[in-house]
CSV table of C-alpha atoms in Angstrom, one decimal:
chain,number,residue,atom,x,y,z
K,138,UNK,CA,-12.3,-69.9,47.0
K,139,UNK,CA,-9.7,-72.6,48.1
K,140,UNK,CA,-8.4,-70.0,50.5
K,141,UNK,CA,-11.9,-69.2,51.6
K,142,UNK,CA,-12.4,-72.8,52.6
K,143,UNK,CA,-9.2,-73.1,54.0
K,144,UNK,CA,-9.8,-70.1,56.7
K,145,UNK,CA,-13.5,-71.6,57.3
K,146,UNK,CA,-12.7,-74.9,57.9
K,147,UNK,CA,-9.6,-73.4,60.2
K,148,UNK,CA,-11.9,-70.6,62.0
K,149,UNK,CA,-14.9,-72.6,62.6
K,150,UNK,CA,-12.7,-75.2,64.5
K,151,UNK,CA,-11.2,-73.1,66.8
K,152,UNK,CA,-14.4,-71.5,67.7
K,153,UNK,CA,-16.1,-74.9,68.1
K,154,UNK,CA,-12.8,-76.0,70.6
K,155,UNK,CA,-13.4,-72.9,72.8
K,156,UNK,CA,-17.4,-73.7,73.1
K,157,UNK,CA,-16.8,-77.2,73.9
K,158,UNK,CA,-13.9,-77.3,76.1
K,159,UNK,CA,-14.7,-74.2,78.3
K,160,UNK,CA,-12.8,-71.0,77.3
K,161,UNK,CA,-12.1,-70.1,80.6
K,162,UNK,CA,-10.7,-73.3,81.5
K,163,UNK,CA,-7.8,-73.5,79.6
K,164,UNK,CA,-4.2,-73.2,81.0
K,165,UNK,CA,-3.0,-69.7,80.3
K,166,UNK,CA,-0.3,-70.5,77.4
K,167,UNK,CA,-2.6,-72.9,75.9
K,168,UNK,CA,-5.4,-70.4,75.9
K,169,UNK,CA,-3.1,-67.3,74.6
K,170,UNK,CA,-2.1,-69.0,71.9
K,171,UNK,CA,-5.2,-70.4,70.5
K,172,UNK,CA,-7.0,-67.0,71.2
K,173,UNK,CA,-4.4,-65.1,69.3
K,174,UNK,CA,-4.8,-68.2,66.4
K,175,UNK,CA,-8.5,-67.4,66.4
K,176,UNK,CA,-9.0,-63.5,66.1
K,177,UNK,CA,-6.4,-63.7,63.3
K,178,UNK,CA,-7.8,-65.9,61.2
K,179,UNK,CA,-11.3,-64.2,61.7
K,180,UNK,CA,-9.5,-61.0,60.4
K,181,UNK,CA,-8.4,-62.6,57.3
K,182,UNK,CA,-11.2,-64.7,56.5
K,183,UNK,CA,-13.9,-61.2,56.9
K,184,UNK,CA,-11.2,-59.6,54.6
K,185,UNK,CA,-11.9,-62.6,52.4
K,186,UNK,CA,-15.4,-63.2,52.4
K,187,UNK,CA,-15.9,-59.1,51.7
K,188,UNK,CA,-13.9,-60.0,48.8
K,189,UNK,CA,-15.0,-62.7,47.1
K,190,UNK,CA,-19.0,-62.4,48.1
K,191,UNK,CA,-19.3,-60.0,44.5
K,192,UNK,CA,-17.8,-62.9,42.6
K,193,UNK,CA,-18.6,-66.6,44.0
K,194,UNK,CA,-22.1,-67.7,43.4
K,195,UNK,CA,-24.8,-68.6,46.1
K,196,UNK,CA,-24.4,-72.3,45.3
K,197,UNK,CA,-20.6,-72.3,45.3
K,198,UNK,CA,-21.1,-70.8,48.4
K,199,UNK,CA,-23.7,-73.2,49.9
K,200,UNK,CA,-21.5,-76.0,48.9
K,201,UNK,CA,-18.5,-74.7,50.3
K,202,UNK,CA,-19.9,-73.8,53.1
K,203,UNK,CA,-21.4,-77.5,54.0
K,204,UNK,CA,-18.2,-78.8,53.1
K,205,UNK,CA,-16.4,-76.8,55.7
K,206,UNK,CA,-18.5,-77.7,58.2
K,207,UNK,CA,-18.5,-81.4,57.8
K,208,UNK,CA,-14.3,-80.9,57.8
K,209,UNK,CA,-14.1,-78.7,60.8
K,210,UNK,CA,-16.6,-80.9,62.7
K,211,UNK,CA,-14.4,-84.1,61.5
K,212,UNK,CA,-11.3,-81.9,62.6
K,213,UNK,CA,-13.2,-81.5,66.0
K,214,UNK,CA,-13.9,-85.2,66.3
K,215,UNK,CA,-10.4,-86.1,65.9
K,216,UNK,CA,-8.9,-83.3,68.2
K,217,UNK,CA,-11.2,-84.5,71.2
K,218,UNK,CA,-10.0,-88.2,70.4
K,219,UNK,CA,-6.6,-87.0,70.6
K,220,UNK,CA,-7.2,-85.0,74.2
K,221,UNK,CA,-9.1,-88.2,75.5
K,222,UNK,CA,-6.0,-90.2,74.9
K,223,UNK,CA,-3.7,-87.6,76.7
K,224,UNK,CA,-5.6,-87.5,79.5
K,225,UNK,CA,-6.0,-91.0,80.1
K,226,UNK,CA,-2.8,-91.1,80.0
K,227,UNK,CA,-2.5,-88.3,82.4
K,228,UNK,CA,-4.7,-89.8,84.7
K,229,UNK,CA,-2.9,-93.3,84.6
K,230,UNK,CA,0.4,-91.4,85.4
K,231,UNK,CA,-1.1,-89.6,88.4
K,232,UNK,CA,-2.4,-93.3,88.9
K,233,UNK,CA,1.0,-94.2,89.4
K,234,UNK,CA,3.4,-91.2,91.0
K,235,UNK,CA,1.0,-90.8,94.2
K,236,UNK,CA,1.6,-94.4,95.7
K,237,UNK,CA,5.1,-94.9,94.8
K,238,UNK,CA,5.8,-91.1,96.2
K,239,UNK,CA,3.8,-92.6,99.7
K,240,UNK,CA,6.3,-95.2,99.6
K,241,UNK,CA,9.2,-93.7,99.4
K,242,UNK,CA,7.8,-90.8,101.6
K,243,UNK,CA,9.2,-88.3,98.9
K,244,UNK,CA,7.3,-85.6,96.8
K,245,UNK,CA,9.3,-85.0,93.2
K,246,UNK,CA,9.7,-81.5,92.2
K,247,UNK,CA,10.0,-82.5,88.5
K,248,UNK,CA,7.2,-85.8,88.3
K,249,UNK,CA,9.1,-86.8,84.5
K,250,UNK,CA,11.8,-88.4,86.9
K,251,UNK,CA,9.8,-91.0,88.4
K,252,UNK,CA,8.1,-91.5,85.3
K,253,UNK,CA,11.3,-92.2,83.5
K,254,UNK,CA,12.3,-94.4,86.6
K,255,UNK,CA,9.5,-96.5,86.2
K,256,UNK,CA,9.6,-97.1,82.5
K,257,UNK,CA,11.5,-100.0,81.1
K,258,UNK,CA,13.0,-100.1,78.0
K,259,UNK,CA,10.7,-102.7,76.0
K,260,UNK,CA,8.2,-99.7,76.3
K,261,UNK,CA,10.5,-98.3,73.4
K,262,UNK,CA,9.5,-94.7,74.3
K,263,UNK,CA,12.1,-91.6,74.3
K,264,UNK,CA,13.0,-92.5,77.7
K,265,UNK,CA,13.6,-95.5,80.0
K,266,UNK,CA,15.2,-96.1,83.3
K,267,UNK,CA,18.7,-96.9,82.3
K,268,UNK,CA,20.1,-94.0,82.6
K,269,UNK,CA,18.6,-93.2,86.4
K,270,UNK,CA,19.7,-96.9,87.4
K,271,UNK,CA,23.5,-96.4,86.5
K,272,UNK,CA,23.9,-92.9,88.5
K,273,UNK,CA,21.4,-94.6,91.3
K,274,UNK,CA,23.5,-97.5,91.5
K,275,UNK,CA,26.4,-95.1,92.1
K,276,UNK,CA,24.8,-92.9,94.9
K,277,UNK,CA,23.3,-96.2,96.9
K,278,UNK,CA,26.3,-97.5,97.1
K,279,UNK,CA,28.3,-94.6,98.5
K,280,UNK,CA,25.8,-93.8,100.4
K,281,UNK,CA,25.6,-97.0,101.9
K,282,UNK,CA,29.3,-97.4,102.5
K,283,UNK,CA,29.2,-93.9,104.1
K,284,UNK,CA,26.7,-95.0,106.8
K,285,UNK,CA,28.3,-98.3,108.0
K,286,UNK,CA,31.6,-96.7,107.8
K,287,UNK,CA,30.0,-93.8,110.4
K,288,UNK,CA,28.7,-96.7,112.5
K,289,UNK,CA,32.2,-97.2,114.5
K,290,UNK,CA,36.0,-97.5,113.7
K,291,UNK,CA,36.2,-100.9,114.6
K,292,UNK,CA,34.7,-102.2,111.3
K,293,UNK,CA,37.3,-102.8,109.1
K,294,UNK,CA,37.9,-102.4,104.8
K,295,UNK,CA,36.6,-106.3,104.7
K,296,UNK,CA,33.4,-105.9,106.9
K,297,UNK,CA,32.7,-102.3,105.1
K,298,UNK,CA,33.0,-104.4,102.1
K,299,UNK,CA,30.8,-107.1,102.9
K,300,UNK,CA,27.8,-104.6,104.6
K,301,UNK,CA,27.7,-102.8,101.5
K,302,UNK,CA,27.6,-106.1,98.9
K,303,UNK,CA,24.9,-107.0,101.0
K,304,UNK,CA,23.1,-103.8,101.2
K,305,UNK,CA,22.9,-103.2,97.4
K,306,UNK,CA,23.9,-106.5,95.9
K,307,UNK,CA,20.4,-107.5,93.2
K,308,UNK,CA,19.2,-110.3,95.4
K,309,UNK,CA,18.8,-108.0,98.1
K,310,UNK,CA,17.4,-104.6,96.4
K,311,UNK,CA,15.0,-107.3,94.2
K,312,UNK,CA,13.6,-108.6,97.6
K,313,UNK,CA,13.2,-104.6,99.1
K,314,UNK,CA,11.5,-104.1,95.6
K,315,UNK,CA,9.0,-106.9,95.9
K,316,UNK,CA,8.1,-106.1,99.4
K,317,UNK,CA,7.2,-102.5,98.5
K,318,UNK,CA,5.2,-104.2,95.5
K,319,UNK,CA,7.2,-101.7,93.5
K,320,UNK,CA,6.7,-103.9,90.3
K,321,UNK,CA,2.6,-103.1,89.7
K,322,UNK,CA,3.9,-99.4,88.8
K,323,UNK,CA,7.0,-100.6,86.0
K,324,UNK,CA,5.9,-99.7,82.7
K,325,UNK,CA,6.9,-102.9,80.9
K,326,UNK,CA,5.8,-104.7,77.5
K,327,UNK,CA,8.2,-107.7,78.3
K,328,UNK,CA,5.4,-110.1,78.9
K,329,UNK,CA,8.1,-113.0,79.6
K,330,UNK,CA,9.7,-110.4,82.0
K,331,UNK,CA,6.6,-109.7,83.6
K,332,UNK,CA,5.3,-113.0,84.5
K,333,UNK,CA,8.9,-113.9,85.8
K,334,UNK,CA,7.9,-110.8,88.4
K,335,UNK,CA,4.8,-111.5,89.4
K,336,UNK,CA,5.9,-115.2,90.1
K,337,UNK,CA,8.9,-113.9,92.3
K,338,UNK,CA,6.6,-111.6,94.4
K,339,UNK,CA,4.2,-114.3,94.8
K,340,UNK,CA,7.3,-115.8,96.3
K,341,UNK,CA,8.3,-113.5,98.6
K,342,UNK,CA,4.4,-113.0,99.9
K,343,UNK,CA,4.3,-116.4,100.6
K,344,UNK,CA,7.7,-117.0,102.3
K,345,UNK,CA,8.7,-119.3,99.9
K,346,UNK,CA,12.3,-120.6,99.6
K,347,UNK,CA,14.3,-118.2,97.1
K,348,UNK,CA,17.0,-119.8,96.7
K,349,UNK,CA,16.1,-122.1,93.5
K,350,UNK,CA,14.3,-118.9,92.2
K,351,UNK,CA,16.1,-116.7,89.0
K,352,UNK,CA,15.7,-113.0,90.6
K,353,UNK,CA,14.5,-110.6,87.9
K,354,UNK,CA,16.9,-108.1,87.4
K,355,UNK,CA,14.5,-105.4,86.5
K,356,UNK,CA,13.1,-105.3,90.1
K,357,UNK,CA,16.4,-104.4,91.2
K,358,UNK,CA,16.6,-102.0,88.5
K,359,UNK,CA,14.1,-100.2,89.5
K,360,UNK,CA,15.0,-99.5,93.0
K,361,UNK,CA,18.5,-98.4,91.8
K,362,UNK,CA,16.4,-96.2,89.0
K,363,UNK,CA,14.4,-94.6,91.7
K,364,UNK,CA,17.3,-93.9,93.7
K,365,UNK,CA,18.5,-92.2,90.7
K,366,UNK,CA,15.7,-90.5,90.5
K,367,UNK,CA,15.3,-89.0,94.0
K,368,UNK,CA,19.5,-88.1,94.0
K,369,UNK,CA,18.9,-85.9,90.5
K,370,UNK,CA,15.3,-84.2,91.9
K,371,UNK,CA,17.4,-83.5,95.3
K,372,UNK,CA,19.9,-81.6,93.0
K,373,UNK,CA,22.9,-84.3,93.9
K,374,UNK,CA,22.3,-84.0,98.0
K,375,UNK,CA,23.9,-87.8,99.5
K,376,UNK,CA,22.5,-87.2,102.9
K,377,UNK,CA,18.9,-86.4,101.8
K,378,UNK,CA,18.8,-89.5,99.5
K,379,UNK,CA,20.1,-91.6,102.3
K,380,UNK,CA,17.4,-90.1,104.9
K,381,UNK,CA,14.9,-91.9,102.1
K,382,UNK,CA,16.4,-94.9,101.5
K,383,UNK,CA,17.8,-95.8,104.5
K,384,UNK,CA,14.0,-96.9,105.3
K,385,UNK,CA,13.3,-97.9,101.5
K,386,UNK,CA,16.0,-100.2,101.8
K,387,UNK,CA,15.4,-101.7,105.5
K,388,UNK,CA,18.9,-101.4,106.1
K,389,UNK,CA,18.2,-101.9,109.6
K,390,UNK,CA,17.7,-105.9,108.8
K,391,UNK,CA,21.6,-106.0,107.9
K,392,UNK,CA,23.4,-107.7,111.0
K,393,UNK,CA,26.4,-106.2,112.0
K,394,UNK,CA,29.5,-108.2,112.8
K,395,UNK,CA,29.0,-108.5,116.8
K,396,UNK,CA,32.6,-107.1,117.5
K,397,UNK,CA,30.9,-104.0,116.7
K,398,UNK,CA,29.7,-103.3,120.0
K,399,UNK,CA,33.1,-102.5,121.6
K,400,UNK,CA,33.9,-100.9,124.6
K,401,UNK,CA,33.5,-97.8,123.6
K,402,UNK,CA,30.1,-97.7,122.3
K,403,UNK,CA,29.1,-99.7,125.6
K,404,UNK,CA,30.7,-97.2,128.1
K,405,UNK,CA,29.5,-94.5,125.6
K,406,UNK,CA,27.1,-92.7,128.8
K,407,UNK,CA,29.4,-92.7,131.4
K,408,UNK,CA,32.4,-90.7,129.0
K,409,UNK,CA,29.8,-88.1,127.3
K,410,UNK,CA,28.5,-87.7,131.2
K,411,UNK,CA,32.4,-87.3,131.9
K,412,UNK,CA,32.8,-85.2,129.1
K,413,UNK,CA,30.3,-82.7,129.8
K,414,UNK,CA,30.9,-82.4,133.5
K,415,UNK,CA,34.9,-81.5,132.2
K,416,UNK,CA,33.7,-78.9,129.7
K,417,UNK,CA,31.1,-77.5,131.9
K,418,UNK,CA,27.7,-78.3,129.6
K,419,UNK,CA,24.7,-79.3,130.7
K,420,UNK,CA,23.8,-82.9,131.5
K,421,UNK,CA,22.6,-85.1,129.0
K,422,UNK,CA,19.4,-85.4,129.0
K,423,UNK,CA,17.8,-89.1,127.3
K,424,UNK,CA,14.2,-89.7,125.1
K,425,UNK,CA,13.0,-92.7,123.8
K,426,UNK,CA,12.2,-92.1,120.4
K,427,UNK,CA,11.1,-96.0,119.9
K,428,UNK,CA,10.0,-99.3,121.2
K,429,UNK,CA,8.2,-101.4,119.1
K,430,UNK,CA,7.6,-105.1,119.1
K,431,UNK,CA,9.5,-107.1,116.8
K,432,UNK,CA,9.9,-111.4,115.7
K,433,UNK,CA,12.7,-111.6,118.0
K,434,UNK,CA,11.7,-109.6,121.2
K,435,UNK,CA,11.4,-105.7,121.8
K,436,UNK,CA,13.8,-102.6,119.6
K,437,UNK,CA,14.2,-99.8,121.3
K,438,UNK,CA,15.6,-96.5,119.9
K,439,UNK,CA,16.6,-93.2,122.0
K,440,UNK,CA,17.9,-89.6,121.7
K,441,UNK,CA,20.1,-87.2,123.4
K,442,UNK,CA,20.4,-83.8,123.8
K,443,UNK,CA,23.4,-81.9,125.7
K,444,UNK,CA,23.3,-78.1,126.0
K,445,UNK,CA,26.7,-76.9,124.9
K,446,UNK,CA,28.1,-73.4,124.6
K,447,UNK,CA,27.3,-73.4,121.1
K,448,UNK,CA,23.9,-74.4,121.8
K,449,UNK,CA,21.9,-77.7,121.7
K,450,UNK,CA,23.2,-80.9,120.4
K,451,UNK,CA,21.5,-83.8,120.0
K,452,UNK,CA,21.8,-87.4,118.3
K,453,UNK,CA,19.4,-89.9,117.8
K,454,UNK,CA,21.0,-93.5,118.0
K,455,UNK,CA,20.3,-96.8,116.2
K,456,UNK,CA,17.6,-99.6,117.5
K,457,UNK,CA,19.1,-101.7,119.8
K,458,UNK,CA,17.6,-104.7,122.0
K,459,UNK,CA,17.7,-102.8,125.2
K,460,UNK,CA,17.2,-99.3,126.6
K,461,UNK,CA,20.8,-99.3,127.9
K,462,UNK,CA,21.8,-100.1,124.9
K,463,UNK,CA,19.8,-97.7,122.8
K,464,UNK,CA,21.2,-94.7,124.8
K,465,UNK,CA,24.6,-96.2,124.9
K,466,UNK,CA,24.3,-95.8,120.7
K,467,UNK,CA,22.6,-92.1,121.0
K,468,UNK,CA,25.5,-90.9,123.2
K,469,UNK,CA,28.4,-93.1,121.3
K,470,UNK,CA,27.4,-91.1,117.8
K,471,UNK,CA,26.9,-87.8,119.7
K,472,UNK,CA,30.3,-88.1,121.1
K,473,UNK,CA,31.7,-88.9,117.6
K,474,UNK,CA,29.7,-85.8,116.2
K,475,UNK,CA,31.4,-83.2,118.8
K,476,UNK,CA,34.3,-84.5,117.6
């Protein structure tokens, strides 16, 4: 009898499951599994019944009967809590990875990344971003020394040295992170953290003065966490992260010491012109990728292609306040490239 009861209350929830949540609508695995669940325990409990109908009494029968209902139908109400809850949850995590993926103009290939990025350790789940902000920490900063070190040989250790601090140092990454309003998506149950957060951002909306301000650590966190993220879903590739973040990060606001532009980068036209003409290519040929208006006057940003006998090269250089300039950069870093 207690077995009968057992395999009723058990059968006549999984029937009830199908007819209210769609058969057809479950995800394969899910749907396999419960189907192969259900036709079993139908086999045993009609092997059952046809046993014990000769010997159990109508009454007993009624009874159980109305018992396993009310069970099953208790079991039903608590299992469509339960998938209410995980799909609010779902929802509020799609919520989430669709704006900060528009920011950073990336789409992850495995989502739990950015959820772990974004999830700070007061939340006291499994995971938190710890972990992604020590290895994202790590790949900005190489891959920010990298790119100023690329920019020209006349920079030297010190000035590499002081580009990067300033590129990745907490003041700076908190600032990037407040702009991008990065903070509405951190899951965090610090309320004294939180409202230390929100009153930096307000800060930094309003132009205030930062200077007397405590940064919140956990803003630059999360931009190192993210960083993290992005390096681990693009399977450890530098170049890719830095084609993200090099935007993320605005490192384009970082001044660079003016004996940067040397003679070489200025006379860069008229020696890959030279070069060309020497090794019988093409001529270069110049675009303007950019002009756009900025506080201090116009940035302009161009491209070159030279046809060599390998085929096409091309460069695009960095913004500069002129068009000269502009193509003076595209053909300095093509010139470096051939090389």
């Amino acid at each position: 009898m207690v077995c009968l009861s057992v395999f009723g209350i058990a059968l006549f929830s999984t029937k009830t499951y199908f007819l209210l949540n769609y058969w057809d609508c479950l995800d394969s695995k899910r749907s396999l599994i419960i189907r192969s669940l259900y036709f079993t325990m139908e086999h045993h409990f009609t092997q059952l019944d046809d046993g014990a109908s000769a010997d159990v009494k109508p009454a007993s029968n009624f009874g159980a009967m109305v018992a396993t209902v009310l069970l099953a139908l208790l079991l039903q109400i608590f299992c469509r809590c339960c998938r209410s809850i995980y799909t609010a949850a779902a929802n509020m995590d799609r919520s989430i990875i669709a704006p900060v993926e528009k920011i950073l103009k990336y789409t992850f290939k495995d989502k739990r990344l950015l959820k772990e990025a974004l999830t700070h350790s007061s939340c006291r789940e499994d995971m938190s971003y710890e972990t992604l902000e020590f290895i994202g920490d790590a790949a900005l900063g190489l891959a920010v020394a990298t790119h100023f070190f690329c920019l020209g040989p006349r920079l030297n250790s010190h000035q590499l040295t002081q580009l990067r601090k300033k590129s990745v140092r907490n003041k700076r990454l908190a600032l990037v992170a407040a702009r991008h309003e990065l903070h509405q998506f951190v899951r965090s149950k610090d309320t004294a953290l939180n409202r230390n957060v929100r009153k930096y951002v307000q800060a930094v909306k309003q132009g205030d003065d930062l200077k007397n301000l405590a940064v919140p650590d956990i803003l630059a966190d999360i931009v190192e966490a993210l960083a993290g993220a992005v390096y681990l879903d693009l399977n450890f590739d530098l170049t890719k992260l830095w084609t993200i973040f090099k935007e993320v990060l605005m490192i384009d606001e970082i001044k660079v010491p003016k004996d940067f532009e040397s003679s070489e980068i200025i006379g860069a036209q008229n020696k890959l012109y030279g070069s060309c003409g020497k090794r019988k290519w093409g001529q270069p040929v110049y675009s303007p990728v950019k002009a756009k208006r900025c506080q201090h006057g116009m940035k302009y940003v161009y491209s070159v292609e030279v046809e060599t006998d390998d085929g096409v090269r091309r460069h695009k250089g960095d913004e500069k306040s002129t068009p000269k300039d502009a193509r003076n950069s595209a053909a300095y870093l093509l010139l470096r490239s051939l090389q």
